[in-house]
Coordinates of C-alpha atoms in Angstrom, one line a residue:
M1 CA 207.6 242.8 97.8
K2 CA 206.9 239.1 98.2
V3 CA 205.7 237.0 101.1
N4 CA 208.5 235.2 102.9
S5 CA 207.5 231.5 103.2
S6 CA 208.8 231.5 106.8
I7 CA 206.1 233.9 107.9
I8 CA 203.8 232.3 110.5
F9 CA 200.5 233.9 111.3
K10 CA 199.6 234.4 114.9
I11 CA 197.6 231.2 115.4
P12 CA 197.0 228.9 118.4
L13 CA 199.9 226.5 117.8
R14 CA 198.9 224.2 120.7
F15 CA 195.5 223.8 119.1
F16 CA 197.2 222.6 115.9
G17 CA 199.4 220.4 118.0
Y18 CA 196.4 218.7 119.4
L19 CA 194.9 218.2 115.9
R20 CA 198.1 216.6 114.7
K21 CA 198.3 214.3 117.8
K22 CA 194.7 213.2 117.2
R23 CA 195.2 213.1 113.4
L24 CA 192.4 215.6 112.8
T25 CA 191.9 218.3 110.3
L26 CA 190.4 221.7 111.1
T27 CA 187.2 220.5 109.5
A28 CA 187.0 217.4 111.6
A29 CA 187.9 219.2 114.8
V30 CA 185.2 221.9 114.4
E31 CA 182.0 220.0 115.1
L32 CA 178.8 222.0 115.1
P33 CA 177.6 223.3 118.4
L34 CA 174.7 221.6 120.1
R35 CA 172.2 223.9 118.4
A36 CA 169.0 222.4 117.1
E37 CA 165.5 223.8 116.6
L38 CA 164.4 225.7 119.7
F39 CA 161.5 224.0 121.4
G40 CA 158.9 225.4 123.8
S41 CA 157.6 223.6 126.8
D42 CA 154.9 221.6 124.8
Q43 CA 157.4 220.8 122.0
M44 CA 159.9 219.5 124.5
K45 CA 157.3 217.2 126.1
Q46 CA 156.4 215.8 122.7
H47 CA 160.1 215.4 121.8
G48 CA 160.7 213.5 125.1
K49 CA 158.1 211.0 124.1
T50 CA 159.5 210.7 120.6
L51 CA 163.0 210.3 121.9
A52 CA 161.9 207.5 124.3
N53 CA 160.3 205.6 121.4
S54 CA 163.5 205.9 119.3
H55 CA 165.9 204.7 122.0
E56 CA 167.0 201.1 121.7
L57 CA 169.3 199.7 124.3
S58 CA 172.5 197.7 123.7
P59 CA 172.7 194.3 125.6
K60 CA 176.5 194.7 125.9
R61 CA 178.6 196.6 128.4
L62 CA 180.8 198.8 126.3
Q63 CA 183.9 200.7 127.0
D64 CA 183.6 204.1 128.8
K65 CA 184.2 206.9 126.3
L66 CA 183.1 209.9 128.4
L67 CA 186.2 210.3 130.5
S68 CA 188.5 210.4 127.4
R69 CA 186.2 212.8 125.7
L70 CA 186.2 215.0 128.8
A71 CA 190.0 215.1 128.8
D72 CA 190.0 216.1 125.1
N73 CA 187.5 218.8 125.8
E74 CA 189.7 220.2 128.6
T75 CA 192.7 220.2 126.3
I76 CA 190.9 222.1 123.5
L77 CA 189.4 224.7 125.9
I78 CA 192.8 225.4 127.5
D79 CA 194.6 225.7 124.2
V80 CA 191.9 228.0 122.7
C81 CA 192.1 230.3 125.7
R82 CA 195.9 230.9 125.4
P83 CA 195.9 232.8 122.1
L84 CA 192.8 234.7 123.2
T85 CA 194.7 235.9 126.3
E86 CA 197.6 236.9 124.0
A87 CA 195.1 238.8 121.8
I88 CA 193.9 240.8 124.8
V89 CA 197.5 241.6 125.8
T90 CA 198.3 242.9 122.3
N91 CA 195.1 245.0 122.1
R92 CA 193.6 242.9 119.3
L93 CA 189.8 242.8 118.9
I94 CA 188.1 239.6 120.2
A95 CA 184.6 238.4 119.5
P96 CA 181.9 238.6 122.2
A97 CA 181.8 234.8 122.6
E98 CA 185.6 234.8 123.1
E99 CA 185.2 237.4 125.8
W100 CA 182.6 235.3 127.5
L101 CA 184.9 232.3 127.4
L102 CA 187.8 234.1 128.9
D103 CA 185.8 235.8 131.6
N104 CA 184.2 232.6 132.8
F105 CA 187.1 230.2 132.2
Y106 CA 187.6 229.8 136.0
L107 CA 184.1 228.4 136.2
I108 CA 184.6 226.0 133.3
E109 CA 187.8 224.7 135.0
E110 CA 185.9 224.2 138.2
Q111 CA 183.1 222.3 136.5
I112 CA 185.6 220.1 134.7
R113 CA 187.2 219.2 138.1
T114 CA 183.7 218.5 139.4
A115 CA 182.9 216.3 136.5
K116 CA 186.1 214.3 137.0
R117 CA 185.3 213.9 140.6
H118 CA 181.8 212.7 140.0
L119 CA 182.6 210.5 137.1
P120 CA 185.1 207.9 138.4
K121 CA 186.5 205.3 136.0
G122 CA 183.8 202.7 135.1
Y123 CA 180.9 204.7 136.5
S124 CA 179.0 205.0 133.2
R125 CA 179.4 201.3 132.4
E126 CA 176.6 200.6 134.8
L127 CA 174.2 202.8 132.9
P128 CA 172.1 201.5 130.0
R129 CA 173.7 202.3 126.7
L130 CA 172.2 203.0 123.3
L131 CA 172.5 200.4 120.5
N132 CA 172.2 202.8 117.5
G133 CA 171.9 206.4 116.4
P134 CA 174.4 209.3 116.7
S135 CA 174.9 208.4 120.4
A136 CA 175.4 204.7 119.9
G137 CA 177.6 203.2 122.6
L138 CA 177.0 206.1 125.0
P139 CA 174.7 206.1 128.0
R140 CA 171.1 206.7 127.3
V141 CA 170.9 209.5 129.9
Y142 CA 173.8 211.3 128.2
D143 CA 171.8 211.4 124.9
I144 CA 168.9 212.8 126.9
A145 CA 171.3 215.5 128.2
L146 CA 172.5 216.3 124.7
E147 CA 168.9 216.7 123.4
T148 CA 168.0 218.9 126.3
I149 CA 170.9 221.3 125.5
S150 CA 170.5 221.1 121.7
H151 CA 166.9 222.2 121.7
G152 CA 167.5 224.9 124.4
D153 CA 170.6 226.3 122.7
G154 CA 172.6 225.5 125.8
R155 CA 170.0 226.8 128.3
V156 CA 168.8 224.4 131.0
D157 CA 166.0 225.4 133.4
P158 CA 164.3 223.3 136.2
E159 CA 160.8 223.4 134.7
G160 CA 161.9 222.5 131.2
L161 CA 164.2 219.7 132.4
S162 CA 161.5 218.2 134.7
S163 CA 158.8 218.3 132.0
F164 CA 161.1 216.7 129.4
V165 CA 162.2 213.9 131.7
A166 CA 158.7 213.3 132.9
A167 CA 157.5 213.1 129.3
Y168 CA 160.3 210.6 128.5
Q169 CA 159.3 208.5 131.5
S170 CA 155.7 208.4 130.4
I171 CA 157.0 206.0 127.6
T172 CA 160.2 204.5 129.1
V173 CA 161.0 204.6 132.9
L174 CA 164.6 205.6 133.7
K175 CA 166.5 203.7 136.4
L176 CA 167.4 205.4 139.7
G177 CA 171.1 205.4 138.7
E178 CA 170.2 207.3 135.5
L179 CA 168.2 209.9 137.4
W180 CA 171.1 210.5 139.7
A181 CA 173.4 210.7 136.6
I182 CA 171.5 213.5 135.0
P183 CA 173.4 216.3 136.7
I184 CA 176.8 214.9 135.7
M185 CA 175.6 214.1 132.2
L186 CA 174.3 217.6 131.7
R187 CA 177.6 219.0 133.0
L188 CA 179.5 216.8 130.5
A189 CA 177.2 217.8 127.6
L190 CA 177.6 221.5 128.4
I191 CA 181.4 221.2 128.5
E192 CA 181.1 219.3 125.1
N193 CA 179.1 222.2 123.8
L194 CA 181.6 224.8 125.0
R195 CA 184.4 222.8 123.4
R196 CA 182.6 222.8 120.1
I197 CA 182.0 226.6 120.2
A198 CA 185.6 227.1 121.4
A199 CA 187.0 225.0 118.5
R200 CA 185.0 227.1 116.1
L201 CA 186.3 230.3 117.7
A202 CA 189.9 229.0 117.4
V203 CA 189.5 228.6 113.6
D204 CA 187.8 232.0 113.3
R205 CA 190.7 233.4 115.3
I206 CA 193.1 231.9 112.8
N207 CA 191.2 233.5 109.9
R208 CA 191.0 236.9 111.6
D209 CA 194.7 236.8 112.4
Q210 CA 195.4 236.0 108.8
A211 CA 193.3 239.0 107.7
D212 CA 195.1 241.2 110.3
H213 CA 198.5 240.1 108.9
W214 CA 197.6 241.1 105.3
A215 CA 195.9 244.3 106.5
D216 CA 198.9 245.3 108.5
W217 CA 201.2 244.6 105.5
M218 CA 199.0 246.5 103.0
I219 CA 198.5 249.5 105.2
K220 CA 202.3 249.7 105.8
T221 CA 203.1 249.3 102.1
A222 CA 200.5 251.9 101.1
A223 CA 202.1 254.4 103.4
E224 CA 205.8 253.6 102.6
D225 CA 205.7 252.2 99.0
P226 CA 202.4 252.7 97.3
N227 CA 203.7 251.2 94.0
G228 CA 204.5 248.0 95.8
L229 CA 200.9 247.5 97.0
I230 CA 199.9 245.6 93.8
M231 CA 202.6 243.1 94.6
V232 CA 201.3 242.5 98.1
I233 CA 197.8 242.0 96.7
A234 CA 199.3 239.5 94.2
D235 CA 201.0 237.6 97.0
M236 CA 197.8 237.5 98.9
A237 CA 196.0 236.1 95.9
R238 CA 198.7 233.4 95.4
S239 CA 198.3 232.4 99.1
D240 CA 194.6 231.6 98.3
P241 CA 193.2 232.9 101.6
P242 CA 189.8 231.4 102.7
M243 CA 186.8 233.4 101.6
V244 CA 185.0 232.9 104.9
G245 CA 183.2 235.3 107.1
P246 CA 185.9 236.0 109.8
F247 CA 188.6 236.7 107.2
V248 CA 186.4 238.9 104.9
A249 CA 184.8 240.8 107.7
E250 CA 188.1 241.5 109.5
L251 CA 189.9 242.6 106.3
A252 CA 187.0 244.8 105.3
R253 CA 186.9 246.3 108.8
R254 CA 190.6 247.1 108.7
L255 CA 190.8 248.5 105.1
Q256 CA 187.5 250.2 104.5
G257 CA 187.8 254.0 104.7
Q258 CA 191.6 253.9 104.5
G259 CA 191.9 255.6 101.1
P260 CA 191.5 254.7 97.5
A261 CA 194.7 252.7 97.3
L262 CA 193.4 250.2 99.9
A263 CA 190.1 249.8 98.1
L264 CA 191.9 247.6 95.5
P265 CA 192.3 244.5 97.7
L266 CA 188.6 244.8 98.7
T267 CA 187.7 244.9 95.0
W268 CA 189.7 241.7 94.5
I269 CA 187.8 240.1 97.4
E270 CA 184.5 241.3 95.9
Q271 CA 185.3 239.6 92.6
R272 CA 186.3 236.4 94.4
L273 CA 183.0 236.4 96.3
S274 CA 180.9 237.2 93.2
G275 CA 181.6 233.7 91.8
A276 CA 179.6 232.3 94.7
G277 CA 176.9 234.9 94.5
L278 CA 178.1 236.7 97.6
T279 CA 179.2 240.2 98.5
I280 CA 181.4 241.7 101.2
E281 CA 178.4 243.3 102.8
R282 CA 176.5 240.1 103.0
M283 CA 179.6 238.2 104.4
V284 CA 179.9 240.9 107.1
R285 CA 176.2 240.5 108.0
L286 CA 176.5 236.7 108.1
E287 CA 179.6 236.9 110.3
T288 CA 177.9 239.4 112.7
R289 CA 174.9 237.0 112.9
Q290 CA 177.2 234.1 113.5
Q291 CA 179.1 235.9 116.3
A292 CA 175.8 236.8 118.0
A293 CA 174.6 233.1 117.8
D294 CA 177.9 231.9 119.3
Q295 CA 177.7 234.5 122.1
V296 CA 174.1 233.3 123.0
S297 CA 175.2 229.7 123.0
M298 CA 178.3 230.5 125.0
S299 CA 176.4 232.6 127.6
N300 CA 173.6 230.0 127.9
S301 CA 176.0 227.2 128.4
I302 CA 177.9 229.0 131.1
G303 CA 174.7 230.1 132.8
S304 CA 173.5 226.5 132.8
L305 CA 176.7 225.4 134.5
R306 CA 176.0 227.8 137.3
F307 CA 172.4 226.4 137.4
L308 CA 173.7 222.9 137.9
S309 CA 175.6 223.8 141.0
A310 CA 172.6 225.6 142.5
M311 CA 169.8 223.1 141.8
N312 CA 168.4 220.8 144.5
W313 CA 169.0 217.4 142.8
R314 CA 167.7 215.4 145.7
E315 CA 164.3 217.0 145.2
F316 CA 164.5 216.5 141.4
V317 CA 165.4 212.8 141.7
E318 CA 162.6 212.1 144.2
T319 CA 160.1 214.0 142.1
M320 CA 161.1 212.2 138.9
S321 CA 161.6 208.7 140.4
V322 CA 158.8 206.3 139.7
V323 CA 160.2 204.0 142.4
E324 CA 159.8 206.8 144.9
Q325 CA 156.2 207.3 143.9
R326 CA 155.5 203.5 144.2
L327 CA 157.2 203.2 147.7
G328 CA 155.1 206.3 148.7
E329 CA 152.1 204.0 148.6
D330 CA 153.3 202.3 151.9
P331 CA 150.2 201.0 153.7
A332 CA 151.6 202.0 157.0
D333 CA 152.0 205.5 155.8
V334 CA 155.5 205.6 157.3
Y335 CA 157.8 205.9 154.2
S336 CA 156.7 209.4 153.1
R337 CA 157.4 210.7 156.7
M338 CA 161.0 209.4 156.8
D339 CA 164.0 211.6 156.2
F340 CA 165.8 211.6 152.9
T341 CA 168.7 209.4 153.9
T342 CA 166.4 206.6 155.0
R343 CA 164.2 206.8 151.9
D344 CA 167.4 206.8 149.8
C345 CA 168.5 203.6 151.6
Y346 CA 165.3 201.9 150.8
R347 CA 165.6 202.9 147.1
H348 CA 169.1 201.6 146.9
V349 CA 167.9 198.2 148.2
V350 CA 165.3 198.2 145.3
E351 CA 168.0 199.2 142.9
N352 CA 170.4 196.4 144.0
I353 CA 167.6 193.7 143.9
A354 CA 166.6 194.8 140.4
R355 CA 170.3 194.8 139.2
N356 CA 170.9 191.2 140.4
G357 CA 167.4 189.8 139.8
S358 CA 165.0 189.3 136.9
R359 CA 162.6 192.2 137.7
S360 CA 162.8 195.9 137.0
E361 CA 163.1 198.5 139.7
I362 CA 159.4 199.5 139.5
E363 CA 158.4 195.8 139.6
V364 CA 160.5 195.2 142.7
A365 CA 159.0 198.3 144.4
G366 CA 155.5 197.1 143.5
Q367 CA 156.2 193.6 144.9
A368 CA 157.3 195.2 148.2
I369 CA 154.2 197.3 148.4
E370 CA 152.0 194.2 147.6
L371 CA 153.6 192.2 150.3
S372 CA 153.1 195.0 152.9
R373 CA 149.4 195.4 151.8
K374 CA 148.8 191.7 152.3
A375 CA 150.3 192.0 155.8
A376 CA 148.2 195.1 156.6
A377 CA 145.1 193.3 155.5
G378 CA 145.8 190.2 157.6
K379 CA 147.5 191.8 160.7
G380 CA 146.5 195.4 160.6
E381 CA 148.2 198.5 159.5
E382 CA 149.9 198.9 162.9
D383 CA 151.9 195.7 162.5
R384 CA 155.5 196.1 161.5
A385 CA 155.0 193.8 158.5
A386 CA 152.6 196.4 157.0
H387 CA 155.5 198.8 156.5
V388 CA 157.3 198.4 153.2
G389 CA 160.6 198.6 155.0
F390 CA 160.0 195.2 156.6
Y391 CA 160.6 193.7 153.1
L392 CA 163.5 196.0 152.2
I393 CA 165.7 196.0 155.2
D394 CA 164.1 193.6 157.8
K395 CA 163.1 190.0 158.1
G396 CA 160.8 190.1 155.0
L397 CA 163.7 190.8 152.7
P398 CA 164.3 187.1 151.8
E399 CA 160.7 186.8 150.7
L400 CA 161.0 189.9 148.4
E401 CA 164.3 188.6 147.0
Q402 CA 162.8 185.3 146.2
M403 CA 159.8 186.9 144.4
A404 CA 162.2 189.1 142.4
G405 CA 164.2 186.1 141.2
L406 CA 167.4 187.4 142.8
H407 CA 170.6 185.5 141.8
F408 CA 173.1 185.0 144.6
S409 CA 176.8 184.8 144.0
P410 CA 179.1 183.1 146.6
V411 CA 180.1 186.6 147.9
R412 CA 176.5 187.7 148.2
M413 CA 175.6 184.4 150.0
L414 CA 178.3 185.1 152.6
H415 CA 177.1 188.6 153.0
K416 CA 173.6 187.4 153.5
V417 CA 174.7 184.9 156.2
F418 CA 176.6 187.6 158.0
R419 CA 173.6 189.9 157.8
I420 CA 171.1 187.3 159.2
F421 CA 173.4 185.9 161.9
P422 CA 175.7 188.8 162.8
L423 CA 176.5 187.8 166.4
P424 CA 177.1 184.1 165.9
V425 CA 179.4 184.9 162.9
Y426 CA 181.3 187.6 164.7
G427 CA 181.6 185.7 168.1
G428 CA 182.2 182.4 166.4
S429 CA 185.1 183.7 164.2
I430 CA 186.8 185.2 167.3
I431 CA 186.4 181.9 169.3
F432 CA 187.6 179.9 166.3
L433 CA 190.7 182.1 165.8
T434 CA 191.4 182.0 169.6
V435 CA 191.2 178.2 169.7
I436 CA 193.5 177.8 166.7
S437 CA 196.1 180.2 168.1
A438 CA 196.0 178.6 171.6
A439 CA 196.3 175.1 170.1
Y440 CA 199.4 176.2 168.1
F441 CA 201.2 177.8 171.0
T442 CA 200.3 175.0 173.4
T443 CA 201.6 172.4 171.0
T444 CA 204.8 174.4 170.6
A445 CA 205.2 174.6 174.4
C446 CA 204.6 170.8 174.8
T447 CA 207.2 170.1 172.1
D448 CA 209.7 172.3 174.0
G449 CA 209.1 170.1 177.2
L450 CA 206.6 172.1 179.1
Q451 CA 204.3 169.7 181.1
G452 CA 201.5 169.6 183.7
G453 CA 200.1 172.7 185.2
M454 CA 202.5 175.0 183.4
L455 CA 201.3 173.6 180.1
W456 CA 197.7 174.4 181.0
L457 CA 198.6 177.9 182.1
A458 CA 200.4 178.5 178.8
G459 CA 197.3 177.3 176.9
L460 CA 195.0 179.5 179.0
L461 CA 197.2 182.6 178.3

């Protein structure tokens, strides 16, 4: 009996279609999961400082790569789940990590939709990007998210994240926009990790399906035509199956204990492995260990996605923000007693001034505090100029903008005029348009022969 060349193993064809479209091989598609050395709390703090020292920012505004990567991740995850669903329907054995993926796929889809909603086109272009390293061209805060997940094996917790970011900021202060971007970047990194695990699961599924195919054929041949079993084994040898954990473990599981005849293909596998110093038993152990590691990474990543939805990110940003801490030094002691929306409004003013000026956010916040302190020393803490808000949203704003070296574009100049003289601009524009309209209609009426009092009446109307 010979293998018909038209036989196609039960593999995720859409997954292969994606690889062909992207011109990728299986090796290129299966990137390693985000799984580095596990760090404790103290190690993560030290790593945060090391990472901050290693980061070098690019002066250029580069193309946004995160949205296209998110779309690729979604495609891979969907295409991997389809054959897994078919395996469940046909009562085939699936790995624990595959079961986790299927059971929680609704959550992953929900998180992908959330990521798309919170990551509009061009959003990440405003974030500082890295000049070199594995994450070159990507936002700095995205690399922070990748490192957080890598050294936690997909697990993110509030205390660990806060201590890691605080340690990073002890060397390099993050911008307000970067702090607010941490949740979405963690979400993208977790989806990236799930994609990498899923791609590996897809390749393992291909190898297990191949082992199932040969096992089914051999068991059937041993029962119906024992003399033809040697030909089936020869056909398998000519097909040069991969001597990898999923294939060897699945074939051994199916054939061991099935009788002396079916021990022959296992003997051939043992001989193939011996050349690399391996045995079937060791391959089975390695595969079991690999499945356990994938299950832990999968469950941690899915659990972290749930955590992202439950965490109070307002509190996190305010706790981590150096600008928030600086504005909290308000001499009038008013800022800290304001509600979140008002404080956030103040911080956005600092952010905008720093973006269009020559000072950093912490420097702008410090200048606002110094101005309010001078006013408090000269006029008393009860004076309105002693409140930091006087220099952020009131009449002291021009002085702060001048100190920060703010550059005004024509549009910003118009906006500034509108803000300083709102009533004259609003009323004057109405009067101007009214006069122009009246002059036009009066001139038209005069041309048509209307004279005297009737002409004045038309003009008045």
